[in-house]
XYZ file of N, CA and C in Angstrom:
822
model
N -7.498 -0.927 6.426
C -6.626 -1.967 6.958
C -5.618 -1.342 7.901
N -5.690 -1.668 9.157
C -4.745 -1.153 10.133
C -3.659 -2.188 10.345
N -2.424 -1.779 10.137
C -1.300 -2.700 10.200
C -0.557 -2.522 11.510
N -0.303 -3.642 12.166
C 0.505 -3.604 13.376
C 1.967 -3.364 13.014
N 2.629 -2.564 13.841
C 4.056 -2.355 13.636
C 4.387 -1.794 12.277
N 3.640 -0.756 11.848
C 3.838 -0.216 10.505
C 5.229 0.377 10.308
N 5.950 0.632 11.413
C 7.310 1.154 11.302
C 8.355 0.049 11.366
N 7.937 -1.212 11.306
C 8.878 -2.329 11.358
C 9.788 -2.306 10.135
N 11.037 -2.763 10.273
C 11.980 -2.682 9.145
C 11.525 -3.453 7.917
N 10.800 -4.557 8.100
C 10.370 -5.336 6.932
C 9.257 -4.649 6.149
N 8.646 -3.620 6.726
C 7.578 -2.903 6.030
C 8.049 -1.614 5.376
N 9.329 -1.269 5.521
C 9.797 0.003 4.966
C 9.540 0.147 3.468
N 9.745 -0.896 2.657
C 9.486 -0.707 1.213
C 8.014 -0.452 0.884
N 7.134 -0.687 1.856
C 5.698 -0.554 1.612
C 5.063 0.534 2.491
N 5.882 1.268 3.237
C 5.369 2.131 4.293
C 4.436 3.219 3.779
N 4.841 3.937 2.738
C 4.017 5.045 2.265
C 2.686 4.549 1.699
N 2.723 3.427 0.991
C 1.480 2.879 0.442
C 0.561 2.384 1.550
N 1.139 1.785 2.588
C 0.333 1.358 3.732
C -0.370 2.552 4.374
N 0.349 3.650 4.527
C -0.260 4.843 5.122
C -1.413 5.343 4.263
N -1.239 5.274 2.940
C -2.304 5.689 2.018
C -3.532 4.801 2.187
N -3.319 3.484 2.260
C -4.437 2.560 2.437
C -5.147 2.796 3.760
N -4.382 3.047 4.807
C -4.973 3.246 6.132
C -5.766 4.539 6.220
N -5.506 5.483 5.320
C -6.209 6.765 5.360
C -7.617 6.682 4.790
N -7.952 5.571 4.145
C -9.290 5.421 3.570
C -10.329 5.255 4.678
N -11.596 5.614 4.414
C -12.650 5.410 5.415
C -12.715 3.949 5.853
N -13.100 3.684 7.105
C -13.057 2.325 7.643
C -13.847 1.297 6.852
N -14.946 1.697 6.207
C -15.781 0.727 5.500
C -15.346 0.527 4.045
N -14.216 1.094 3.644
C -13.746 0.952 2.270
C -13.238 -0.460 2.026
N -13.657 -1.082 0.973
C -13.231 -2.439 0.661
C -11.758 -2.439 0.248
N -11.112 -3.575 0.456
C -9.678 -3.662 0.188
C -9.367 -3.389 -1.280
N -10.181 -3.912 -2.186
C -9.957 -3.657 -3.605
C -10.011 -2.161 -3.909
N -10.928 -1.446 -3.299
C -11.021 -0.001 -3.511
C -9.796 0.715 -2.957
N -9.336 0.278 -1.801
C -8.135 0.894 -1.222
C -6.946 0.737 -2.156
N -6.774 -0.473 -2.686
C -5.652 -0.718 -3.583
C -5.797 0.050 -4.889
N -7.018 0.147 -5.387
C -7.248 0.925 -6.604
C -6.947 2.409 -6.380
N -7.156 2.882 -5.156
C -6.924 4.306 -4.892
C -5.457 4.690 -5.044
N -4.547 3.708 -5.013
C -3.127 4.009 -5.194
C -2.835 4.559 -6.593
N -3.742 4.341 -7.539
C -3.544 4.897 -8.889
C -3.566 6.423 -8.876
N -4.138 7.000 -7.829
C -4.220 8.458 -7.749
C -2.907 9.094 -7.331
N -1.956 8.284 -6.883
C -0.712 8.833 -6.378
C 0.230 9.201 -7.519
N 0.980 10.282 -7.358
C 1.956 10.653 -8.390
C 2.977 9.537 -8.596
N 3.262 9.244 -9.837
C 4.271 8.234 -10.140
C 3.785 6.813 -10.053
N 2.487 6.610 -9.910
C 1.970 5.252 -9.786
C 2.276 4.433 -11.036
N 2.620 3.166 -10.824
C 2.921 2.282 -11.949
C 1.686 2.120 -12.823
N 1.899 2.055 -14.130
C 0.770 1.956 -15.063
C 0.406 0.516 -15.404
N 1.312 -0.441 -15.130
C 1.106 -1.814 -15.580
C 0.467 -2.699 -14.515
N 0.032 -2.122 -13.425
C -0.567 -2.918 -12.351
C -1.996 -3.294 -12.743
N -2.389 -4.564 -12.578
C -3.761 -4.950 -12.924
C -4.773 -4.284 -12.002
N -6.014 -4.403 -12.378
C -7.101 -3.817 -11.599
C -7.448 -4.737 -10.433
N -7.717 -4.146 -9.273
C -8.134 -4.930 -8.098
C -9.662 -4.891 -8.006
N -10.257 -6.074 -7.910
C -11.707 -6.199 -7.902
C -12.125 -7.060 -6.713
N -13.358 -6.950 -6.262
C -13.818 -7.811 -5.174
C -13.674 -9.290 -5.528
N -13.396 -10.093 -4.536
C -13.108 -11.507 -4.781
C -14.282 -12.243 -5.404
N -15.491 -11.771 -5.151
C -16.666 -12.458 -5.700
C -16.748 -12.339 -7.221
N -15.906 -11.531 -7.820
C -15.868 -11.464 -9.279
C -15.187 -12.685 -9.896
N -14.488 -13.447 -9.098
C -13.830 -14.658 -9.603
C -14.893 -15.714 -9.883
N -15.045 -16.144 -11.124
C -16.089 -17.129 -11.433
C -15.834 -18.463 -10.737
N -16.880 -19.094 -10.320
C -16.773 -20.416 -9.713
C -16.132 -21.388 -10.699
N -15.123 -22.087 -10.242
C -14.469 -23.088 -11.069
C -13.279 -22.584 -11.852
N -13.067 -21.264 -11.901
C -11.895 -20.752 -12.622
C -10.751 -20.529 -11.646
N -9.565 -20.955 -12.031
C -8.392 -20.791 -11.174
C -8.065 -19.308 -11.015
N -7.684 -18.947 -9.817
C -7.355 -17.557 -9.477
C -6.296 -16.987 -10.424
N -5.182 -17.708 -10.612
C -4.093 -17.200 -11.456
C -4.522 -17.099 -12.913
N -5.326 -18.072 -13.381
C -5.801 -18.041 -14.760
C -6.721 -16.843 -14.988
N -7.539 -16.526 -14.001
C -8.446 -15.380 -14.115
C -7.661 -14.077 -14.223
N -6.626 -13.919 -13.395
C -5.805 -12.707 -13.467
C -5.177 -12.578 -14.848
N -4.634 -13.685 -15.344
C -3.975 -13.649 -16.645
C -4.961 -13.342 -17.769
N -6.171 -13.862 -17.668
C -7.174 -13.676 -18.730
C -7.765 -12.273 -18.711
N -7.972 -11.716 -17.529
C -8.748 -10.480 -17.419
C -7.930 -9.252 -17.034
N -6.743 -9.444 -16.464
C -6.007 -8.304 -15.927
C -6.632 -7.753 -14.663
N -7.350 -8.615 -13.930
C -8.003 -8.217 -12.686
C -7.574 -9.171 -11.563
N -7.361 -8.617 -10.387
C -6.929 -9.414 -9.235
C -8.072 -9.509 -8.231
N -8.710 -10.678 -8.096
C -9.759 -10.827 -7.085
C -9.177 -10.628 -5.694
N -9.818 -9.795 -4.889
C -9.236 -9.354 -3.621
C -10.259 -9.465 -2.497
N -9.892 -10.246 -1.491
C -10.731 -10.372 -0.303
C -10.442 -9.221 0.657
N -11.342 -9.025 1.590
C -11.185 -7.947 2.560
C -10.415 -8.463 3.773
N -9.141 -8.734 3.563
C -8.293 -9.191 4.665
C -6.860 -8.715 4.432
N -6.029 -8.881 5.465
C -4.645 -8.406 5.388
C -3.838 -9.172 4.355
N -4.110 -10.463 4.203
C -3.372 -11.286 3.248
C -3.479 -10.701 1.841
N -4.689 -10.408 1.410
C -4.885 -9.889 0.056
C -4.447 -8.432 -0.064
N -4.525 -7.675 1.036
C -4.034 -6.301 0.996
C -2.527 -6.277 0.769
N -1.796 -7.144 1.469
C -0.352 -7.209 1.248
C -0.041 -7.707 -0.164
N -0.835 -8.636 -0.664
C -0.635 -9.084 -2.041
C -0.743 -7.902 -2.999
N -1.730 -7.059 -2.784
C -1.885 -5.889 -3.639
C -0.711 -4.927 -3.530
N -0.200 -4.734 -2.330
C 0.943 -3.841 -2.161
C 2.173 -4.369 -2.894
N 2.350 -5.690 -2.885
C 3.485 -6.259 -3.618
C 3.275 -6.084 -5.117
N 2.047 -6.217 -5.593
C 1.767 -5.939 -7.008
C 2.195 -4.509 -7.363
N 1.901 -3.545 -6.491
C 2.256 -2.158 -6.787
C 3.755 -1.944 -6.787
N 4.482 -2.621 -5.925
C 5.927 -2.400 -5.816
C 6.719 -3.237 -6.816
N 6.177 -4.407 -7.195
C 6.876 -5.320 -8.106
C 5.950 -5.765 -9.238
N 5.401 -4.829 -10.008
C 4.407 -5.221 -11.025
C 4.966 -6.120 -12.111
N 6.180 -5.870 -12.580
C 6.736 -6.696 -13.653
C 7.031 -8.106 -13.165
N 7.557 -8.220 -11.956
C 7.871 -9.538 -11.400
C 6.605 -10.328 -11.120
N 5.611 -9.676 -10.512
C 4.354 -10.374 -10.235
C 3.683 -10.814 -11.538
N 3.752 -9.990 -12.566
C 3.150 -10.367 -13.847
C 3.868 -11.573 -14.444
N 5.183 -11.613 -14.317
C 5.950 -12.762 -14.813
C 5.538 -14.033 -14.071
N 5.427 -13.963 -12.759
C 5.015 -15.136 -11.989
C 3.610 -15.580 -12.379
N 2.727 -14.602 -12.610
C 1.363 -14.949 -12.990
C 1.319 -15.635 -14.349
N 2.138 -15.166 -15.306
C 2.173 -15.816 -16.616
C 2.649 -17.260 -16.496
N 3.654 -17.477 -15.661
C 4.150 -18.836 -15.473
C 3.088 -19.729 -14.847
N 2.377 -19.209 -13.856
C 1.294 -19.986 -13.236
C 0.216 -20.312 -14.267
N -0.179 -19.321 -15.047
C -1.235 -19.543 -16.039
C -0.792 -20.537 -17.103
N 0.477 -20.476 -17.484
C 0.990 -21.418 -18.481
C 0.936 -22.842 -17.957
N 1.306 -23.028 -16.702
C 1.263 -24.360 -16.105
C -0.175 -24.859 -15.953
N -1.070 -23.963 -15.617
C -2.481 -24.356 -15.493
C -3.035 -24.776 -16.862
N -2.692 -24.014 -17.896
C -3.151 -24.370 -19.243
C -2.559 -25.701 -19.695
N -1.341 -25.979 -19.259
C -0.669 -27.205 -19.691
C -1.161 -28.425 -18.931
N -1.375 -28.288 -17.630
C -1.662 -29.441 -16.785
C -3.070 -29.435 -16.195
N -3.752 -28.290 -16.287
C -5.066 -28.205 -15.658
C -4.946 -28.030 -14.152
N -6.089 -28.049 -13.490
C -6.150 -27.907 -12.039
C -6.502 -29.258 -11.446
N -5.598 -29.772 -10.640
C -5.846 -31.050 -9.984
C -5.690 -30.914 -8.481
N -5.540 -32.036 -7.826
C -5.380 -32.023 -6.379
C -4.044 -31.468 -5.933
N -3.044 -31.465 -6.849
C -1.727 -30.947 -6.519
C -1.287 -29.960 -7.589
N -0.474 -28.993 -7.176
C -0.032 -27.971 -8.120
C 1.041 -28.475 -9.066
N 1.869 -29.398 -8.608
C 3.025 -29.808 -9.383
C 4.243 -28.993 -8.969
N 5.457 -29.454 -9.304
C 6.677 -28.828 -8.781
C 6.890 -27.385 -9.221
N 6.520 -27.046 -10.456
C 6.741 -25.672 -10.915
C 5.818 -24.707 -10.187
N 4.541 -25.015 -10.161
C 3.597 -24.126 -9.470
C 3.849 -24.105 -7.977
N 4.298 -25.217 -7.404
C 4.667 -25.218 -5.985
C 5.755 -24.185 -5.714
N 6.805 -24.198 -6.546
C 7.919 -23.275 -6.349
C 7.479 -21.828 -6.560
N 6.686 -21.583 -7.591
C 6.184 -20.236 -7.832
C 5.361 -19.734 -6.649
N 4.556 -20.611 -6.081
C 3.715 -20.235 -4.953
C 4.554 -19.971 -3.712
N 5.578 -20.778 -3.489
C 6.473 -20.547 -2.346
C 7.062 -19.145 -2.417
N 7.568 -18.768 -3.600
C 8.167 -17.449 -3.718
C 7.123 -16.349 -3.594
N 5.985 -16.536 -4.237
C 4.934 -15.522 -4.197
C 4.440 -15.293 -2.771
N 4.350 -16.345 -1.987
C 3.810 -16.244 -0.633
C 4.871 -15.915 0.419
N 6.095 -16.439 0.239
C 7.093 -16.329 1.301
C 8.468 -15.868 0.821
N 8.552 -15.361 -0.400
C 9.842 -15.022 -0.975
C 10.465 -13.761 -0.406
N 11.771 -13.640 -0.633
C 12.521 -12.448 -0.256
C 13.649 -12.246 -1.252
N 14.134 -11.014 -1.305
C 15.193 -10.611 -2.231
C 16.340 -10.018 -1.431
N 17.552 -10.324 -1.839
C 18.714 -9.936 -1.038
C 19.821 -9.347 -1.899
N 20.329 -8.209 -1.453
C 21.621 -7.705 -1.917
C 22.576 -7.837 -0.744
N 23.717 -8.495 -0.948
C 24.648 -8.720 0.163
C 26.034 -9.012 -0.384
N 27.062 -8.751 0.420
C 28.421 -9.123 0.018
C 28.534 -10.637 -0.179
N 29.485 -11.088 -0.990
C 29.630 -12.522 -1.267
C 29.774 -13.381 -0.017
N 30.440 -12.863 1.021
C 30.627 -13.655 2.240
C 29.289 -14.001 2.887
N 28.330 -13.068 2.853
C 27.012 -13.342 3.431
C 26.236 -14.325 2.565
N 26.321 -14.171 1.244
C 25.655 -15.120 0.359
C 26.177 -16.539 0.581
N 27.485 -16.684 0.703
C 28.070 -18.010 0.908
C 27.586 -18.614 2.216
N 27.542 -17.807 3.274
C 27.089 -18.311 4.570
C 25.609 -18.668 4.531
N 24.813 -17.866 3.842
C 23.379 -18.153 3.738
C 23.142 -19.473 3.032
N 23.792 -19.662 1.899
C 23.598 -20.900 1.146
C 24.057 -22.115 1.947
N 25.067 -21.936 2.776
C 25.589 -23.045 3.583
C 24.822 -23.228 4.895
N 23.870 -22.340 5.177
C 23.167 -22.322 6.468
C 24.170 -22.242 7.615
N 25.203 -21.464 7.395
C 26.221 -21.230 8.419
C 25.780 -20.003 9.207
N 24.885 -20.225 10.155
C 24.227 -19.119 10.845
C 25.198 -18.290 11.676
N 26.178 -18.936 12.286
C 27.147 -18.187 13.102
C 27.928 -17.197 12.227
N 28.387 -17.651 11.082
C 29.094 -16.743 10.184
C 28.168 -15.659 9.662
N 26.969 -16.049 9.272
C 26.018 -15.123 8.657
C 25.615 -13.996 9.607
N 25.341 -14.343 10.862
C 24.738 -13.376 11.771
C 25.640 -12.903 12.907
N 26.714 -13.618 13.186
C 27.573 -13.270 14.315
C 28.965 -12.860 13.815
N 29.695 -13.806 13.237
C 31.070 -13.513 12.839
C 31.149 -12.422 11.774
N 30.216 -12.447 10.820
C 30.218 -11.461 9.740
C 29.085 -10.436 9.898
N 28.669 -10.194 11.105
C 27.522 -9.321 11.354
C 27.718 -7.920 10.751
N 28.945 -7.422 10.795
C 29.201 -6.075 10.284
C 28.890 -5.957 8.799
N 28.968 -7.078 8.062
C 28.701 -7.029 6.626
C 27.245 -6.678 6.315
N 26.355 -6.864 7.283
C 24.951 -6.540 7.044
C 24.738 -5.044 6.819
N 25.721 -4.216 7.192
C 25.600 -2.778 6.900
C 25.617 -2.534 5.395
N 26.161 -3.487 4.638
C 26.219 -3.352 3.180
C 25.157 -4.205 2.491
N 24.246 -4.767 3.271
C 23.221 -5.660 2.729
C 21.852 -4.974 2.749
N 20.946 -5.476 1.938
C 19.552 -5.027 1.933
C 18.670 -6.236 1.670
N 17.700 -6.445 2.531
C 16.742 -7.543 2.378
C 15.353 -6.949 2.205
N 14.654 -7.369 1.153
C 13.285 -6.915 0.901
C 12.379 -8.139 0.844
N 11.355 -8.126 1.666
C 10.400 -9.234 1.657
C 9.426 -9.043 0.497
N 9.251 -10.117 -0.266
C 8.381 -10.122 -1.442
C 7.086 -10.879 -1.159
N 7.142 -11.879 -0.330
C 5.993 -12.747 -0.093
C 4.927 -12.088 0.762
N 3.709 -12.014 0.217
C 2.649 -11.324 0.950
C 2.166 -12.110 2.164
N 2.226 -13.441 2.117
C 1.835 -14.221 3.295
C 2.820 -14.004 4.439
N 4.101 -13.905 4.106
C 5.105 -13.643 5.133
C 4.899 -12.263 5.747
N 4.610 -11.262 4.926
C 4.330 -9.930 5.459
C 3.117 -9.960 6.386
N 2.110 -10.734 6.007
C 0.925 -10.853 6.866
C 1.289 -11.531 8.185
N 2.056 -12.617 8.132
C 2.421 -13.332 9.350
C 3.252 -12.467 10.291
N 4.021 -11.554 9.727
C 4.845 -10.683 10.560
C 4.032 -9.611 11.273
N 2.719 -9.616 11.074
C 1.871 -8.796 11.927
C 1.946 -9.282 13.377
N 2.267 -10.556 13.536
C 2.478 -11.154 14.860
C 3.821 -11.873 14.813
N 4.909 -11.139 14.933
C 6.237 -11.735 14.714
C 6.541 -12.853 15.705
N 7.146 -13.907 15.200
C 7.692 -14.942 16.080
C 8.945 -15.506 15.424
N 9.778 -16.072 16.243
C 11.148 -16.389 15.854
C 11.255 -17.328 14.661
N 10.300 -18.209 14.489
C 10.416 -19.243 13.459
C 10.051 -18.759 12.056
N 9.554 -17.558 11.899
C 9.129 -17.100 10.577
C 10.329 -17.045 9.631
N 10.197 -17.728 8.504
C 11.328 -17.926 7.597
C 10.964 -17.505 6.180
N 11.832 -16.694 5.589
C 11.687 -16.306 4.190
C 12.419 -17.300 3.307
N 11.979 -17.403 2.068
C 12.681 -18.177 1.055
C 13.359 -17.175 0.118
N 14.655 -16.987 0.327
C 15.404 -15.991 -0.442
C 15.701 -16.551 -1.828
N 15.272 -15.834 -2.843
C 15.556 -16.247 -4.217
C 17.056 -16.101 -4.461
N 17.684 -17.162 -4.937
C 19.146 -17.155 -5.108
C 19.549 -16.423 -6.386
N 19.140 -15.172 -6.453
C 19.527 -14.257 -7.521
C 19.947 -12.966 -6.832
N 21.246 -12.694 -6.700
C 21.667 -11.478 -6.012
C 21.084 -10.227 -6.668
N 20.556 -9.323 -5.846
C 19.945 -8.103 -6.332
C 20.999 -7.015 -6.534
N 20.694 -6.026 -7.373
C 21.623 -4.906 -7.550
C 21.804 -4.147 -6.239
N 22.859 -3.343 -6.175
C 23.072 -2.502 -5.003
C 21.880 -1.570 -4.827
N 21.411 -1.387 -3.595
C 20.288 -0.473 -3.358
C 20.724 0.972 -3.509
N 19.781 1.910 -3.529
C 20.154 3.324 -3.543
C 21.061 3.650 -2.366
N 21.834 4.715 -2.496
C 22.794 5.055 -1.443
C 22.109 5.305 -0.115
N 20.909 5.852 -0.137
C 20.189 6.163 1.096
C 18.788 5.585 0.986
N 18.630 4.263 1.180
C 17.345 3.634 0.897
C 16.295 3.832 1.972
N 16.655 4.405 3.130
C 15.716 4.454 4.240
C 14.641 5.550 4.086
N 15.029 6.819 3.889
C 13.981 7.842 3.853
C 13.060 7.697 2.645
N 11.778 7.852 2.885
C 10.796 7.901 1.791
C 10.983 6.739 0.810
N 11.139 5.528 1.366
C 11.486 4.380 0.533
C 10.417 4.056 -0.500
N 9.203 4.484 -0.259
C 8.133 4.200 -1.215
C 8.003 5.302 -2.258
N 8.886 6.275 -2.219
C 8.867 7.329 -3.223
C 7.697 8.279 -3.030
N 7.505 9.150 -3.988
C 6.411 10.106 -3.928
C 5.097 9.505 -4.415
N 5.163 8.331 -5.004
C 3.964 7.656 -5.464
C 4.127 6.171 -5.309
N 3.190 5.409 -5.876
C 3.256 3.947 -5.769
C 4.142 3.410 -6.890
N 5.349 3.904 -6.965
C 6.254 3.537 -8.050
C 6.831 2.154 -7.816
N 7.219 1.456 -8.894
C 7.843 0.138 -8.719
C 9.152 0.239 -7.938
N 9.466 -0.831 -7.235
C 10.731 -0.914 -6.509
C 11.884 -0.891 -7.513
N 13.024 -0.314 -7.157
C 14.160 -0.276 -8.098
C 14.623 -1.648 -8.583
N 14.324 -2.708 -7.855
C 14.753 -4.043 -8.257
C 13.776 -4.726 -9.206
N 12.594 -4.174 -9.384
C 11.545 -4.897 -10.106
C 11.929 -5.223 -11.544
N 12.378 -4.244 -12.294
C 12.661 -4.469 -13.709
C 13.794 -5.474 -13.898
N 14.848 -5.339 -13.105
C 15.986 -6.256 -13.243
C 15.592 -7.675 -12.872
N 14.800 -7.816 -11.831
C 14.378 -9.150 -11.407
C 13.479 -9.790 -12.466
N 12.518 -9.052 -12.976
C 11.621 -9.597 -13.995
C 12.398 -10.003 -15.238
N 13.378 -9.183 -15.630
C 14.184 -9.520 -16.808
C 14.978 -10.797 -16.577
N 15.487 -10.973 -15.372
C 16.217 -12.196 -15.051
C 15.305 -13.413 -15.119
N 14.118 -13.300 -14.540
C 13.204 -14.430 -14.503
C 12.647 -14.772 -15.874
N 12.646 -13.810 -16.793
C 12.174 -14.097 -18.143
C 13.010 -15.175 -18.821
N 14.264 -15.313 -18.398
C 15.123 -16.316 -19.007
C 15.118 -17.655 -18.302
N 14.317 -17.792 -17.255
C 14.292 -19.036 -16.484
C 13.348 -20.054 -17.106
N 13.763 -21.301 -17.064
C 12.924 -22.394 -17.540
C 12.038 -22.906 -16.410
N 11.053 -23.706 -16.791
C 10.217 -24.357 -15.780
C 11.060 -25.248 -14.878
N 12.077 -25.877 -15.455
C 12.940 -26.764 -14.666
C 13.707 -25.978 -13.608
N 14.095 -24.752 -13.937
C 14.810 -23.927 -12.961
C 13.929 -23.628 -11.758
N 12.654 -23.358 -12.004
C 11.732 -23.132 -10.890
C 11.475 -24.424 -10.119
N 11.313 -25.516 -10.823
C 11.009 -26.789 -10.151
C 12.113 -27.188 -9.185
N 13.335 -26.709 -9.425
C 14.461 -27.018 -8.538
C 14.396 -26.218 -7.231
N 13.424 -25.330 -7.101
C 13.236 -24.496 -5.906
C 14.536 -23.760 -5.538
N 14.858 -22.730 -6.310
C 16.128 -22.019 -6.138
C 16.099 -21.019 -4.988
N 15.863 -21.512 -3.789
C 15.709 -20.645 -2.632
C 16.686 -21.046 -1.528
N 16.970 -20.084 -0.666
C 17.726 -20.335 0.560
C 16.868 -19.868 1.734
N 16.681 -20.715 2.760
C 15.858 -20.307 3.898
C 16.574 -19.269 4.755
N 15.815 -18.294 5.242
C 16.377 -17.245 6.090
C 15.364 -16.876 7.172
N 15.601 -17.253 8.437
C 14.732 -16.796 9.534
C 14.844 -15.274 9.663
N 13.784 -14.579 9.342
C 13.886 -13.139 9.126
C 14.168 -12.354 10.404
N 13.752 -12.849 11.558
C 14.013 -12.101 12.785
C 15.464 -12.236 13.227
N 16.241 -13.020 12.491
C 17.676 -13.075 12.736
C 18.443 -11.951 12.066
N 17.812 -11.219 11.156
C 18.509 -10.153 10.444
C 18.892 -9.050 11.432
N 20.144 -8.668 11.487
C 20.557 -7.605 12.412
C 19.719 -6.343 12.251
N 19.246 -5.843 13.379
C 18.410 -4.648 13.369
C 16.935 -4.908 13.192
N 16.565 -6.157 12.921
C 15.155 -6.471 12.698
C 14.450 -6.961 13.955
N 15.196 -7.321 14.987
C 14.559 -7.828 16.206
C 15.523 -7.586 17.371
N 15.058 -6.986 18.470
C 15.990 -6.623 19.550
C 16.762 -7.808 20.122
N 16.120 -8.953 20.262
C 16.770 -10.084 20.930
C 17.968 -10.614 20.155
N 18.033 -10.350 18.845
C 19.143 -10.924 18.090
C 20.448 -10.159 18.270
N 20.435 -9.142 19.136
C 21.691 -8.477 19.488
C 22.596 -9.389 20.305
N 22.026 -10.456 20.864
C 22.787 -11.424 21.653
C 23.064 -12.658 20.796
N 24.308 -13.080 20.758
C 24.695 -14.219 19.915
C 23.923 -15.478 20.262
N 23.486 -15.613 21.515
C 22.760 -16.816 21.935
C 21.412 -16.949 21.229
N 20.908 -15.859 20.658
C 19.642 -15.904 19.919
C 19.697 -16.944 18.809
N 20.869 -17.133 18.237
C 21.031 -18.014 17.080
C 21.355 -19.461 17.460
N 21.335 -19.761 18.754
C 21.645 -21.120 19.196
C 20.447 -22.055 19.102
N 19.288 -21.526 18.792
C 18.057 -22.318 18.732
C 18.031 -23.116 17.426
N 18.404 -24.376 17.505
C 18.512 -25.217 16.305
C 17.150 -25.560 15.714
N 16.064 -25.320 16.437
C 14.743 -25.556 15.867
C 14.413 -24.502 14.812
N 15.041 -23.328 14.925
C 14.830 -22.249 13.964
C 16.023 -22.131 13.022
N 17.201 -22.039 13.588
C 18.436 -21.920 12.792
C 18.993 -23.325 12.602
N 18.361 -24.022 11.673
C 18.645 -25.442 11.505
C 19.976 -25.660 10.805
N 20.693 -26.688 11.218
C 21.968 -26.989 10.545
C 21.707 -27.485 9.129
N 22.715 -27.400 8.260
C 22.543 -27.911 6.893
C 22.290 -29.405 6.905
N 21.527 -29.857 5.900
C 21.287 -31.292 5.788
C 22.582 -32.001 5.396
N 22.861 -33.141 5.995
C 24.069 -33.876 5.583
C 23.912 -34.370 4.158
N 24.999 -34.453 3.407
C 24.895 -34.957 2.023
C 24.427 -36.398 1.990
N 23.667 -36.735 0.970
C 23.179 -38.099 0.811
C 24.337 -39.003 0.390
N 24.603 -40.073 1.133
C 25.712 -40.959 0.766
C 25.523 -41.538 -0.643
N 26.613 -41.696 -1.350
C 26.550 -42.278 -2.683
C 25.987 -43.695 -2.588
N 24.989 -43.968 -3.419
C 24.390 -45.288 -3.410
C 23.241 -45.440 -2.433
N 22.968 -44.414 -1.612
C 21.869 -44.520 -0.647
C 20.566 -44.669 -1.388
N 19.742 -45.575 -0.926
C 18.432 -45.822 -1.523
C 18.465 -46.811 -2.666
N 19.636 -47.230 -3.071
C 19.706 -48.201 -4.164
C 19.342 -49.575 -3.647
N 18.925 -50.445 -4.543
C 18.554 -51.797 -4.154
C 19.717 -52.486 -3.461
N 19.432 -53.057 -2.312
C 20.455 -53.784 -1.571
C 21.309 -52.918 -0.704
N 21.060 -51.544 -0.704
C 21.891 -50.663 0.109
C 21.488 -50.754 1.563
């Protein structure tokens, strides 16, 4: 798997593992590439096995199969390769999300719609992000106050760290465009290491420093908490240092991307006779 822009800032947490995958012979299947990460020093032990996608039985839900077998069906494409890399970096968190998906499938079955809990889990799994930031940035993010977040308080980003969790978002950033938006989980992350840039993937495929704390936090969440979709939208190319054009304040004037907050619903709106 050859990744475009492998030195991009959003790929730093996955950089060493990506290089390992790219070193495999060209005809190596994606599942084999991901399995080869077990050979690295410090590799996580709790990561499920990656198997070819055709091992998924017809009619069985993908998430239910992973939960039942401890195997991740993997297609030979960038989407599934990034999914595997996130499994290696966040094994405890991914396992927690998979258990929740499997529980909902066992409870409700597979129908034409996932339902609110599985919808929210899928949003985070595909497009989620994790943020450590000063309170002023968190407040601006939740308020969708883009000028404060990216212009007035821009210097605060030196104390922030954003890690993309969603594998679909990582795949889409192979062809970056301004509208790409992460769903930031509204759970502030611990402070990152003092020097998180060099060798961010460690000497092996070790879990990210945030994985254990995040999984422990999510263990206490109810289905209702997920159904409420506890996310804040963040156009990722607006992050200082992530895209050259955002050095100019006018970059954030595009209301199609940096959308204003929704106005509050008037009291009584939608009631009979309103």
